[in-house]
Amino acid sequence: MNPLKKLAGQTAVYGLSSIVGRLLNYLLVPIYTYRFATGDYGVVTEMYSYVAILIVLCTYGMETAYFRFTKSENPEKVYSTALISLLVSSLVFIVFVYCFSNEIGNLLRGKSSANIPYKTYIVWFAFIIAADAFTSIPFAYLREKGKAMRFALLKLVGIGTNIGLNLFFIVWCMDVYKQGETNIFFAYINKIYSPEIGIGYVFIANLVASLITIILLLPELFSAHFFFDKKIWKKMILYALPLLIMGLSGNINETLDRILLKYLLPGNINENLQQLGIYGACYKLSILMTIFIQAFRYAAEPFFFSHHKEKNAPETYARVMLYFIIVCSLIFLGVMLNISWIQYFLGGAFREGLHVVPLLLIANLMLGVFFNLSIWYKLTDKTHYGAWLSIIGAVLTIVLNIWWIPIWGYTGSAWATLICYSVMCILSYFIGQKYYPIQYPVLKILFYLALAVVLYFASSFISIDDNVVSVLINNLLILLYLALIWKIERPKKMVI
């Protein structure tokens, strides 16, 4: 079977859980932004920004190390060793966070006058993070065994539980409670629902979903022999530590802006949380790009490792990059040329930040390019280069955010993210050509990217009062872009 067809098929299956799940989660954004104030959603954005960093710390590169060493060591020993390692570290993390929850809560609260129960949120998230870190290995086990359908099913069940509980508490319970005793369900709802919890129900839903996921993964957990091989563990840790540094740096690049906004914006903490809520909601409009990149990553990492010994592997990787760019460019155009109606997925108070959406879309595209380029240091066991590249990106992120947030607010954060990922891509490309040369079609890639941006700017100069006609014209521009790509690639049989 054509390896690119296999990759596309696996991307589609893994994407089922990622795309459907993320889209369903995305449908919660209108609920949050129409039912909660910008400051409340700012707390949600803040908490999940910390989660993104801590989940990397708690998995410490073991997922990728598992894929790497199942090819050279006894797969069962590798699986069992990784599982025990994460079980112990996750339990230690829960105990540590619980013991210091008061101190951590006071740090997060700062001088805020709002009565935000950070201590409670912190304990909930300790269990969420630990559960998600621990289950990363059973999910990696399913990917390594090619059990894409079970992987997708379990992910969807967890996501469905999360969404169902969100709808139950934030929509149904909230509405019933507001109606009071005139609603026949009020007496029952009054026993299980408290309006004071508010956005806390977002976190409760996540916690329950994470715990249910562990239960669903019991067959994979019990399949482990629970034998801890110190020799294998040391090899995995040495391989994973640079990945940990890279992962932490990468998540700092991705989420630090939403952490720093609360402290670097010129307003008080309550006002800054409102700005953070707006930025976090607008960030969600880049969800389609994030979805595709995540689905691609699930399928691509084992794909890259399994084909690296083939003679034409570099050529295959180059073609993968080209097709990746084409799809991402289409996603960029699809979102930005339809922003006139997509914007209504956000509550009115959140739409003032729409101008950062194109920057965030392109920034996430560059992150996807960096992931594609990163294959050279993973295949050559030079993961320390990945760590250094991510550290450079993290330093850029920190410096630019500290510099630009007080001046331009969250717009400065969006530009910092784009510049950070672009610099990382450029450095990775040139260093990678030295250790694992891949003849990427750079000029063609740059042409497709530039053309997408030009079409976006062209659409902004088309002023038509009729919204329907405007949307039709914008989507004709997308078809024009697609037709041009087809004309260029068709003679070379663009078969994936």
Short mmCIF file of C-alpha atoms in Angstrom, two decimals:
data_model
loop_
_atom_site.label_atom_id
_atom_site.label_comp_id
_atom_site.label_asym_id
_atom_site.label_seq_id
_atom_site.Cartn_x
_atom_site.Cartn_y
_atom_site.Cartn_z
CA MET A 1 0.00 0.00 0.00
CA ASN A 2 1.24 3.49 -0.86
CA PRO A 3 2.72 4.82 2.42
CA LEU A 4 1.15 8.23 1.88
CA LYS A 5 -2.26 6.62 1.39
CA LYS A 6 -1.71 4.73 4.64
CA LEU A 7 -0.74 7.96 6.41
CA ALA A 8 -3.80 9.74 5.01
CA GLY A 9 -6.04 6.88 6.15
CA GLN A 10 -4.62 6.86 9.67
CA THR A 11 -4.85 10.65 9.82
CA ALA A 12 -8.53 10.34 8.93
CA VAL A 13 -9.22 7.75 11.65
CA TYR A 14 -7.25 9.53 14.36
CA GLY A 15 -8.77 12.73 13.10
CA LEU A 16 -12.23 11.31 13.75
CA SER A 17 -11.71 11.60 17.49
CA SER A 18 -9.73 14.80 17.17
CA ILE A 19 -11.92 16.57 14.61
CA VAL A 20 -15.32 15.48 15.88
CA GLY A 21 -14.26 15.92 19.49
CA ARG A 22 -12.67 19.30 19.00
CA LEU A 23 -15.58 20.53 16.90
CA LEU A 24 -18.02 19.43 19.56
CA ASN A 25 -15.88 21.12 22.19
CA TYR A 26 -15.76 24.17 19.94
CA LEU A 27 -19.55 24.26 20.03
CA LEU A 28 -19.23 24.83 23.77
CA VAL A 29 -17.43 28.12 23.11
CA PRO A 30 -20.67 29.91 22.11
CA ILE A 31 -22.25 28.58 25.31
CA TYR A 32 -19.37 29.90 27.41
CA THR A 33 -19.13 33.25 25.64
CA TYR A 34 -22.88 33.88 25.64
CA ARG A 35 -23.50 32.68 29.22
CA PHE A 36 -20.35 33.82 31.04
CA ALA A 37 -18.71 37.23 31.30
CA THR A 38 -15.35 37.85 29.63
CA GLY A 39 -13.62 37.77 33.02
CA ASP A 40 -15.10 34.37 33.87
CA TYR A 41 -13.95 32.93 30.57
CA GLY A 42 -10.58 34.52 31.28
CA VAL A 43 -10.25 32.21 34.30
CA VAL A 44 -11.04 29.20 32.09
CA THR A 45 -8.38 30.33 29.60
CA GLU A 46 -5.87 30.91 32.40
CA MET A 47 -6.34 27.51 34.05
CA TYR A 48 -6.06 25.55 30.81
CA SER A 49 -2.93 27.50 29.90
CA TYR A 50 -1.26 26.13 33.02
CA VAL A 51 -2.59 22.66 32.22
CA ALA A 52 -0.93 22.71 28.79
CA ILE A 53 2.47 23.27 30.42
CA LEU A 54 1.99 20.91 33.35
CA ILE A 55 0.75 17.99 31.23
CA VAL A 56 4.07 18.06 29.36
CA LEU A 57 5.97 18.13 32.63
CA CYS A 58 3.98 15.17 33.95
CA THR A 59 4.46 13.02 30.82
CA TYR A 60 8.14 14.07 30.47
CA GLY A 61 8.55 12.78 26.92
CA MET A 62 7.64 9.17 27.74
CA GLU A 63 5.09 8.93 24.94
CA THR A 64 7.65 9.54 22.18
CA ALA A 65 10.25 7.47 24.05
CA TYR A 66 7.77 4.59 24.05
CA PHE A 67 7.48 4.74 20.24
CA ARG A 68 11.25 4.96 19.90
CA PHE A 69 12.16 1.97 22.08
CA THR A 70 9.42 -0.44 21.02
CA LYS A 71 11.45 -0.76 17.81
CA SER A 72 14.72 -1.71 19.54
CA GLU A 73 13.71 -3.28 22.88
CA ASN A 74 11.13 -5.79 24.10
CA PRO A 75 7.83 -3.94 23.44
CA GLU A 76 6.08 -5.42 26.48
CA LYS A 77 8.89 -4.39 28.81
CA VAL A 78 8.94 -0.90 27.32
CA TYR A 79 5.18 -0.54 27.76
CA SER A 80 5.18 -1.82 31.33
CA THR A 81 8.17 0.29 32.34
CA ALA A 82 6.69 3.48 30.90
CA LEU A 83 3.33 2.76 32.52
CA ILE A 84 4.79 2.24 36.00
CA SER A 85 6.98 5.31 35.66
CA LEU A 86 4.02 7.55 34.85
CA LEU A 87 1.81 5.95 37.50
CA VAL A 88 4.31 6.75 40.26
CA SER A 89 5.08 10.27 39.04
CA SER A 90 1.37 11.08 38.62
CA LEU A 91 0.60 10.04 42.19
CA VAL A 92 3.52 12.13 43.47
CA PHE A 93 2.21 15.11 41.50
CA ILE A 94 -1.27 14.82 43.06
CA VAL A 95 0.14 14.67 46.60
CA PHE A 96 2.46 17.64 45.98
CA VAL A 97 -0.25 19.88 44.52
CA TYR A 98 -2.73 18.99 47.27
CA CYS A 99 -0.21 19.81 50.01
CA PHE A 100 0.60 23.22 48.51
CA SER A 101 -2.82 24.10 47.09
CA ASN A 102 -3.26 27.06 49.49
CA GLU A 103 0.03 28.65 48.54
CA ILE A 104 -0.49 28.09 44.81
CA GLY A 105 -4.03 29.48 45.04
CA ASN A 106 -2.82 32.65 46.74
CA LEU A 107 -0.22 33.16 44.01
CA LEU A 108 -2.83 32.85 41.27
CA ARG A 109 -5.34 35.08 43.06
CA GLY A 110 -2.86 37.91 43.47
CA LYS A 111 -4.61 41.20 44.21
CA SER A 112 -7.84 40.23 42.50
CA SER A 113 -10.98 41.46 44.24
CA ALA A 114 -13.02 38.66 42.66
CA ASN A 115 -13.85 35.67 44.85
CA ILE A 116 -12.28 33.01 42.62
CA PRO A 117 -11.86 29.62 44.39
CA TYR A 118 -8.42 28.91 42.96
CA LYS A 119 -7.56 26.36 45.67
CA THR A 120 -10.49 24.14 44.69
CA TYR A 121 -9.72 24.49 40.99
CA ILE A 122 -6.08 23.58 41.60
CA VAL A 123 -6.96 20.31 43.37
CA TRP A 124 -9.41 19.36 40.60
CA PHE A 125 -6.80 20.04 37.96
CA ALA A 126 -4.17 18.01 39.81
CA PHE A 127 -6.35 14.94 39.27
CA ILE A 128 -7.15 15.92 35.66
CA ILE A 129 -3.49 16.39 34.75
CA ALA A 130 -2.38 13.21 36.53
CA ALA A 131 -5.10 11.15 34.85
CA ASP A 132 -4.33 12.52 31.40
CA ALA A 133 -0.58 12.02 31.86
CA PHE A 134 -1.02 8.43 33.02
CA THR A 135 -3.38 7.50 30.16
CA SER A 136 -1.01 8.90 27.54
CA ILE A 137 0.89 5.59 27.51
CA PRO A 138 -2.15 3.31 27.01
CA PHE A 139 -3.24 5.60 24.18
CA ALA A 140 0.27 5.44 22.72
CA TYR A 141 0.05 1.65 23.03
CA LEU A 142 -3.13 1.69 20.91
CA ARG A 143 -1.43 3.88 18.29
CA GLU A 144 1.66 1.66 18.18
CA LYS A 145 -0.51 -1.43 17.73
CA GLY A 146 -2.44 0.28 14.95
CA LYS A 147 -5.73 0.12 16.88
CA ALA A 148 -6.91 3.43 15.52
CA MET A 149 -10.62 2.67 15.82
CA ARG A 150 -10.46 1.82 19.54
CA PHE A 151 -8.25 4.86 20.09
CA ALA A 152 -10.84 7.07 18.38
CA LEU A 153 -13.76 5.45 20.21
CA LEU A 154 -12.24 5.93 23.67
CA LYS A 155 -11.30 9.52 22.90
CA LEU A 156 -14.83 10.24 21.68
CA VAL A 157 -16.43 8.69 24.76
CA GLY A 158 -14.28 10.87 27.01
CA ILE A 159 -15.04 13.95 24.95
CA GLY A 160 -18.73 13.08 24.84
CA THR A 161 -18.83 12.76 28.62
CA ASN A 162 -17.16 16.14 29.00
CA ILE A 163 -19.54 17.82 26.58
CA GLY A 164 -22.62 16.11 28.00
CA LEU A 165 -21.83 17.28 31.53
CA ASN A 166 -21.14 20.81 30.26
CA LEU A 167 -24.54 20.91 28.60
CA PHE A 168 -26.20 19.41 31.67
CA PHE A 169 -24.77 21.85 34.20
CA ILE A 170 -24.21 25.04 32.21
CA VAL A 171 -27.29 24.91 29.99
CA TRP A 172 -30.03 22.74 31.47
CA CYS A 173 -29.35 23.13 35.20
CA MET A 174 -28.66 26.83 34.85
CA ASP A 175 -31.90 27.42 32.94
CA VAL A 176 -33.98 25.31 35.33
CA TYR A 177 -32.50 27.12 38.32
CA LYS A 178 -33.28 30.53 36.82
CA GLN A 179 -36.90 29.49 36.23
CA GLY A 180 -37.20 28.57 39.88
CA GLU A 181 -40.09 26.61 41.33
CA THR A 182 -42.16 27.14 38.19
CA ASN A 183 -40.04 24.39 36.62
CA ILE A 184 -40.99 20.86 37.67
CA PHE A 185 -37.31 19.84 37.86
CA PHE A 186 -36.29 22.69 40.16
CA ALA A 187 -36.50 20.69 43.40
CA TYR A 188 -34.16 18.04 41.99
CA ILE A 189 -31.76 20.50 40.36
CA ASN A 190 -31.60 22.59 43.51
CA LYS A 191 -29.99 19.61 45.29
CA ILE A 192 -27.17 19.05 42.79
CA TYR A 193 -26.61 22.47 41.22
CA SER A 194 -25.16 25.61 42.77
CA PRO A 195 -24.94 28.83 40.72
CA GLU A 196 -21.98 29.90 42.88
CA ILE A 197 -19.84 27.21 41.24
CA GLY A 198 -20.38 28.88 37.85
CA ILE A 199 -17.44 28.21 35.55
CA GLY A 200 -16.30 25.53 37.97
CA TYR A 201 -18.69 23.16 36.22
CA VAL A 202 -16.43 23.37 33.16
CA PHE A 203 -13.65 21.87 35.27
CA ILE A 204 -15.89 19.31 37.01
CA ALA A 205 -17.00 17.98 33.62
CA ASN A 206 -13.37 17.60 32.57
CA LEU A 207 -12.45 15.80 35.80
CA VAL A 208 -15.26 13.25 35.46
CA ALA A 209 -14.38 12.62 31.80
CA SER A 210 -10.71 12.02 32.67
CA LEU A 211 -11.59 9.51 35.38
CA ILE A 212 -14.00 7.66 33.09
CA THR A 213 -11.26 7.44 30.45
CA ILE A 214 -9.05 5.58 32.94
CA ILE A 215 -11.83 3.07 33.53
CA LEU A 216 -12.32 2.53 29.79
CA LEU A 217 -8.59 1.89 29.38
CA LEU A 218 -8.52 -0.89 31.99
CA PRO A 219 -8.09 -3.65 29.34
CA GLU A 220 -4.92 -1.92 28.07
CA LEU A 221 -3.72 -1.31 31.63
CA PHE A 222 -4.23 -4.92 32.69
CA SER A 223 -2.48 -6.17 29.55
CA ALA A 224 0.78 -4.78 30.95
CA HIS A 225 3.05 -7.20 32.79
CA PHE A 226 3.91 -4.50 35.34
CA PHE A 227 7.59 -5.32 35.16
CA PHE A 228 9.90 -2.36 35.68
CA ASP A 229 13.15 -2.61 33.72
CA LYS A 230 15.64 -0.10 35.14
CA LYS A 231 17.97 -0.42 32.16
CA ILE A 232 15.22 0.34 29.65
CA TRP A 233 13.87 3.13 31.87
CA LYS A 234 17.26 4.85 31.99
CA LYS A 235 17.51 4.71 28.20
CA MET A 236 13.99 6.08 27.84
CA ILE A 237 14.64 8.90 30.31
CA LEU A 238 17.89 9.93 28.60
CA TYR A 239 16.07 9.96 25.27
CA ALA A 240 13.03 11.73 26.71
CA LEU A 241 14.69 14.48 28.76
CA PRO A 242 15.54 16.63 25.73
CA LEU A 243 11.97 16.02 24.54
CA LEU A 244 10.73 17.19 27.94
CA ILE A 245 12.70 20.40 27.62
CA MET A 246 11.44 20.77 24.08
CA GLY A 247 7.87 20.06 25.14
CA LEU A 248 7.98 22.54 28.01
CA SER A 249 9.52 25.16 25.78
CA GLY A 250 6.98 24.41 23.07
CA ASN A 251 4.05 24.80 25.43
CA ILE A 252 5.55 27.96 26.83
CA ASN A 253 5.59 29.21 23.26
CA GLU A 254 1.97 28.21 22.83
CA THR A 255 0.40 29.24 26.13
CA LEU A 256 2.66 31.64 28.04
CA ASP A 257 1.04 34.63 26.36
CA ARG A 258 -2.28 33.76 28.03
CA ILE A 259 -0.53 33.46 31.39
CA LEU A 260 1.43 36.71 31.09
CA LEU A 261 -1.52 38.80 29.85
CA LYS A 262 -3.09 38.70 33.30
CA TYR A 263 0.01 40.27 34.84
CA LEU A 264 1.47 42.49 32.08
CA LEU A 265 -1.60 44.31 30.77
CA PRO A 266 -1.89 47.82 32.25
CA GLY A 267 -5.29 47.26 33.94
CA ASN A 268 -6.03 45.62 37.26
CA ILE A 269 -6.23 41.82 37.46
CA ASN A 270 -10.01 41.73 37.01
CA GLU A 271 -9.80 43.91 33.88
CA ASN A 272 -6.90 41.86 32.56
CA LEU A 273 -8.87 38.64 33.02
CA GLN A 274 -11.54 40.18 30.78
CA GLN A 275 -8.93 40.84 28.07
CA LEU A 276 -7.59 37.33 28.55
CA GLY A 277 -11.09 35.95 28.06
CA ILE A 278 -11.47 37.84 24.78
CA TYR A 279 -8.09 36.65 23.50
CA GLY A 280 -8.73 33.07 24.60
CA ALA A 281 -12.11 33.00 22.85
CA CYS A 282 -10.69 34.41 19.60
CA TYR A 283 -7.86 31.87 19.81
CA LYS A 284 -10.56 29.19 19.54
CA LEU A 285 -11.36 30.40 16.02
CA SER A 286 -8.08 28.84 14.89
CA ILE A 287 -9.46 25.50 16.02
CA LEU A 288 -9.65 23.95 12.53
CA MET A 289 -5.92 24.46 12.04
CA THR A 290 -5.22 22.98 15.48
CA ILE A 291 -7.50 20.02 14.79
CA PHE A 292 -5.78 19.10 11.54
CA ILE A 293 -2.31 19.44 13.02
CA GLN A 294 -3.21 17.27 16.01
CA ALA A 295 -4.79 14.58 13.83
CA PHE A 296 -1.76 14.69 11.55
CA ARG A 297 0.62 14.34 14.51
CA TYR A 298 -1.16 11.27 15.84
CA ALA A 299 -0.67 9.47 12.54
CA ALA A 300 2.60 11.02 11.38
CA GLU A 301 4.88 10.25 14.33
CA PRO A 302 4.60 6.43 14.12
CA PHE A 303 4.53 6.78 10.30
CA PHE A 304 7.83 8.67 10.21
CA PHE A 305 9.53 6.17 12.53
CA SER A 306 8.28 3.11 10.63
CA HIS A 307 9.47 4.38 7.21
CA HIS A 308 12.81 5.97 8.08
CA LYS A 309 14.85 2.96 6.89
CA GLU A 310 13.34 3.00 3.41
CA LYS A 311 15.51 4.30 0.60
CA ASN A 312 13.02 6.92 -0.56
CA ALA A 313 12.09 8.11 2.96
CA PRO A 314 13.42 11.68 2.49
CA GLU A 315 11.41 12.03 -0.72
CA THR A 316 8.30 10.77 1.07
CA TYR A 317 8.79 13.25 3.92
CA ALA A 318 9.17 16.10 1.42
CA ARG A 319 5.89 15.19 -0.27
CA VAL A 320 4.17 14.97 3.11
CA MET A 321 5.32 18.51 3.90
CA LEU A 322 3.99 19.85 0.59
CA TYR A 323 0.55 18.30 1.03
CA PHE A 324 0.49 19.45 4.64
CA ILE A 325 1.08 23.05 3.56
CA ILE A 326 -1.66 22.84 0.94
CA VAL A 327 -4.25 21.61 3.45
CA CYS A 328 -3.24 24.20 6.06
CA SER A 329 -3.41 27.01 3.51
CA LEU A 330 -6.93 25.92 2.57
CA ILE A 331 -7.90 25.92 6.25
CA PHE A 332 -6.51 29.45 6.64
CA LEU A 333 -8.53 30.69 3.68
CA GLY A 334 -11.62 28.76 4.74
CA VAL A 335 -11.69 30.46 8.14
CA MET A 336 -10.63 33.97 7.18
CA LEU A 337 -12.80 34.27 4.07
CA ASN A 338 -15.81 33.17 6.10
CA ILE A 339 -15.07 35.15 9.26
CA SER A 340 -18.10 37.38 8.59
CA TRP A 341 -20.40 34.61 9.82
CA ILE A 342 -17.98 32.48 11.84
CA GLN A 343 -17.60 35.42 14.26
CA TYR A 344 -21.11 34.83 15.60
CA PHE A 345 -19.91 31.70 17.34
CA LEU A 346 -18.58 34.14 19.94
CA GLY A 347 -20.66 36.36 22.18
CA GLY A 348 -20.72 40.02 21.20
CA ALA A 349 -18.39 41.10 24.00
CA PHE A 350 -15.66 38.78 22.69
CA ARG A 351 -15.59 39.89 19.03
CA GLU A 352 -13.36 42.90 19.52
CA GLY A 353 -10.38 40.55 19.29
CA LEU A 354 -11.13 39.12 15.83
CA HIS A 355 -8.21 41.00 14.26
CA VAL A 356 -5.74 38.53 15.84
CA VAL A 357 -7.33 35.45 14.24
CA PRO A 358 -5.30 35.52 10.96
CA LEU A 359 -2.07 35.91 12.94
CA LEU A 360 -2.96 32.95 15.15
CA LEU A 361 -3.93 30.78 12.18
CA ILE A 362 -0.62 31.39 10.42
CA ALA A 363 1.26 30.93 13.70
CA ASN A 364 -0.34 27.51 14.19
CA LEU A 365 0.44 26.64 10.58
CA MET A 366 4.10 27.39 11.27
CA LEU A 367 3.92 25.20 14.37
CA GLY A 368 2.72 22.37 12.13
CA VAL A 369 5.61 23.00 9.75
CA PHE A 370 8.03 22.85 12.68
CA PHE A 371 6.58 19.48 13.69
CA ASN A 372 7.17 18.18 10.15
CA LEU A 373 10.73 19.50 10.16
CA SER A 374 11.42 17.98 13.59
CA ILE A 375 11.61 14.49 12.13
CA TRP A 376 15.34 14.91 11.39
CA TYR A 377 16.46 15.12 15.01
CA LYS A 378 14.07 12.39 16.17
CA LEU A 379 15.31 9.92 13.56
CA THR A 380 18.99 10.71 14.19
CA ASP A 381 18.60 10.61 18.00
CA LYS A 382 19.73 14.24 18.18
CA THR A 383 16.75 15.33 20.25
CA HIS A 384 18.92 17.83 22.11
CA TYR A 385 18.72 20.01 18.99
CA GLY A 386 14.95 19.99 19.30
CA ALA A 387 15.32 21.08 22.91
CA TRP A 388 17.61 23.97 21.95
CA LEU A 389 15.27 25.09 19.17
CA SER A 390 12.34 25.10 21.56
CA ILE A 391 14.36 26.96 24.18
CA ILE A 392 15.22 29.63 21.62
CA GLY A 393 11.52 29.87 20.80
CA ALA A 394 10.60 30.09 24.49
CA VAL A 395 13.12 32.89 25.06
CA LEU A 396 11.68 34.76 22.08
CA THR A 397 8.16 34.23 23.41
CA ILE A 398 9.05 35.52 26.86
CA VAL A 399 11.01 38.55 25.63
CA LEU A 400 8.51 39.61 22.96
CA ASN A 401 5.50 39.18 25.24
CA ILE A 402 7.11 41.15 28.07
CA TRP A 403 8.02 43.84 25.54
CA TRP A 404 4.82 44.01 23.48
CA ILE A 405 1.94 43.15 25.87
CA PRO A 406 2.17 46.47 27.77
CA ILE A 407 2.20 48.30 24.41
CA TRP A 408 -0.19 46.36 22.14
CA GLY A 409 -1.99 44.02 24.52
CA TYR A 410 -2.99 40.62 23.19
CA THR A 411 -2.22 41.75 19.62
CA GLY A 412 1.43 41.82 20.65
CA SER A 413 1.04 38.28 21.98
CA ALA A 414 -0.32 37.08 18.63
CA TRP A 415 2.60 38.62 16.74
CA ALA A 416 5.07 37.15 19.24
CA THR A 417 3.62 33.67 18.66
CA LEU A 418 3.91 34.00 14.88
CA ILE A 419 7.49 35.29 15.00
CA CYS A 420 8.53 32.60 17.49
CA TYR A 421 7.31 29.68 15.37
CA SER A 422 8.68 31.20 12.16
CA VAL A 423 12.18 31.55 13.63
CA MET A 424 12.06 27.98 14.95
CA CYS A 425 11.08 26.68 11.50
CA ILE A 426 13.89 28.53 9.76
CA LEU A 427 16.53 27.32 12.21
CA SER A 428 15.25 23.72 12.17
CA TYR A 429 15.26 23.63 8.38
CA PHE A 430 18.86 24.76 7.95
CA ILE A 431 20.26 22.64 10.79
CA GLY A 432 18.28 19.61 9.62
CA GLN A 433 19.74 19.79 6.13
CA LYS A 434 23.15 19.12 7.67
CA TYR A 435 22.22 15.97 9.60
CA TYR A 436 19.31 14.51 7.62
CA PRO A 437 19.03 16.21 4.21
CA ILE A 438 15.50 16.38 2.80
CA GLN A 439 14.86 18.19 -0.47
CA TYR A 440 11.71 20.07 0.49
CA PRO A 441 10.07 21.99 -2.39
CA VAL A 442 10.73 25.27 -0.58
CA LEU A 443 9.88 27.66 -3.42
CA LYS A 444 6.59 25.92 -4.14
CA ILE A 445 5.70 25.90 -0.43
CA LEU A 446 6.44 29.61 -0.11
CA PHE A 447 4.41 30.31 -3.26
CA TYR A 448 1.34 28.48 -1.92
CA LEU A 449 1.60 30.27 1.42
CA ALA A 450 2.09 33.68 -0.16
CA LEU A 451 -0.81 33.13 -2.56
CA ALA A 452 -3.14 32.25 0.33
CA VAL A 453 -2.17 35.43 2.19
CA VAL A 454 -2.59 37.54 -0.99
CA LEU A 455 -6.08 36.14 -1.57
CA TYR A 456 -6.99 36.92 2.03
CA PHE A 457 -5.88 40.54 1.68
CA ALA A 458 -7.60 40.77 -1.70
CA SER A 459 -10.88 39.71 -0.10
CA SER A 460 -10.56 42.45 2.51
CA PHE A 461 -10.58 45.06 -0.28
CA ILE A 462 -13.80 43.69 -1.75
CA SER A 463 -16.56 45.77 -0.17
CA ILE A 464 -20.04 44.37 -0.77
CA ASP A 465 -23.05 45.27 1.38
CA ASP A 466 -24.84 42.00 0.71
CA ASN A 467 -23.30 39.50 3.14
CA VAL A 468 -24.47 36.48 1.15
CA VAL A 469 -22.87 37.74 -2.06
CA SER A 470 -19.70 38.63 -0.14
CA VAL A 471 -19.43 35.10 1.28
CA LEU A 472 -20.02 33.58 -2.17
CA ILE A 473 -17.26 35.70 -3.73
CA ASN A 474 -14.86 34.86 -0.91
CA ASN A 475 -15.48 31.15 -1.35
CA LEU A 476 -14.96 31.51 -5.10
CA LEU A 477 -11.48 32.80 -4.22
CA ILE A 478 -10.92 29.56 -2.28
CA LEU A 479 -12.02 27.55 -5.32
CA LEU A 480 -9.64 29.61 -7.46
CA TYR A 481 -6.79 28.77 -5.10
CA LEU A 482 -7.69 25.08 -5.16
CA ALA A 483 -7.97 25.06 -8.96
CA LEU A 484 -4.52 26.60 -9.31
CA ILE A 485 -3.00 23.99 -7.00
CA TRP A 486 -4.73 21.25 -8.96
CA LYS A 487 -3.38 22.64 -12.23
CA ILE A 488 0.16 22.73 -10.84
CA GLU A 489 0.16 19.37 -9.07
CA ARG A 490 -2.07 17.33 -11.39
CA PRO A 491 0.58 16.72 -14.09
CA LYS A 492 2.76 15.18 -11.38
CA LYS A 493 -0.08 12.95 -10.20
CA MET A 494 -0.72 14.32 -6.76
CA VAL A 495 -1.62 10.94 -5.28
CA ILE A 496 -1.70 10.52 -1.50
#
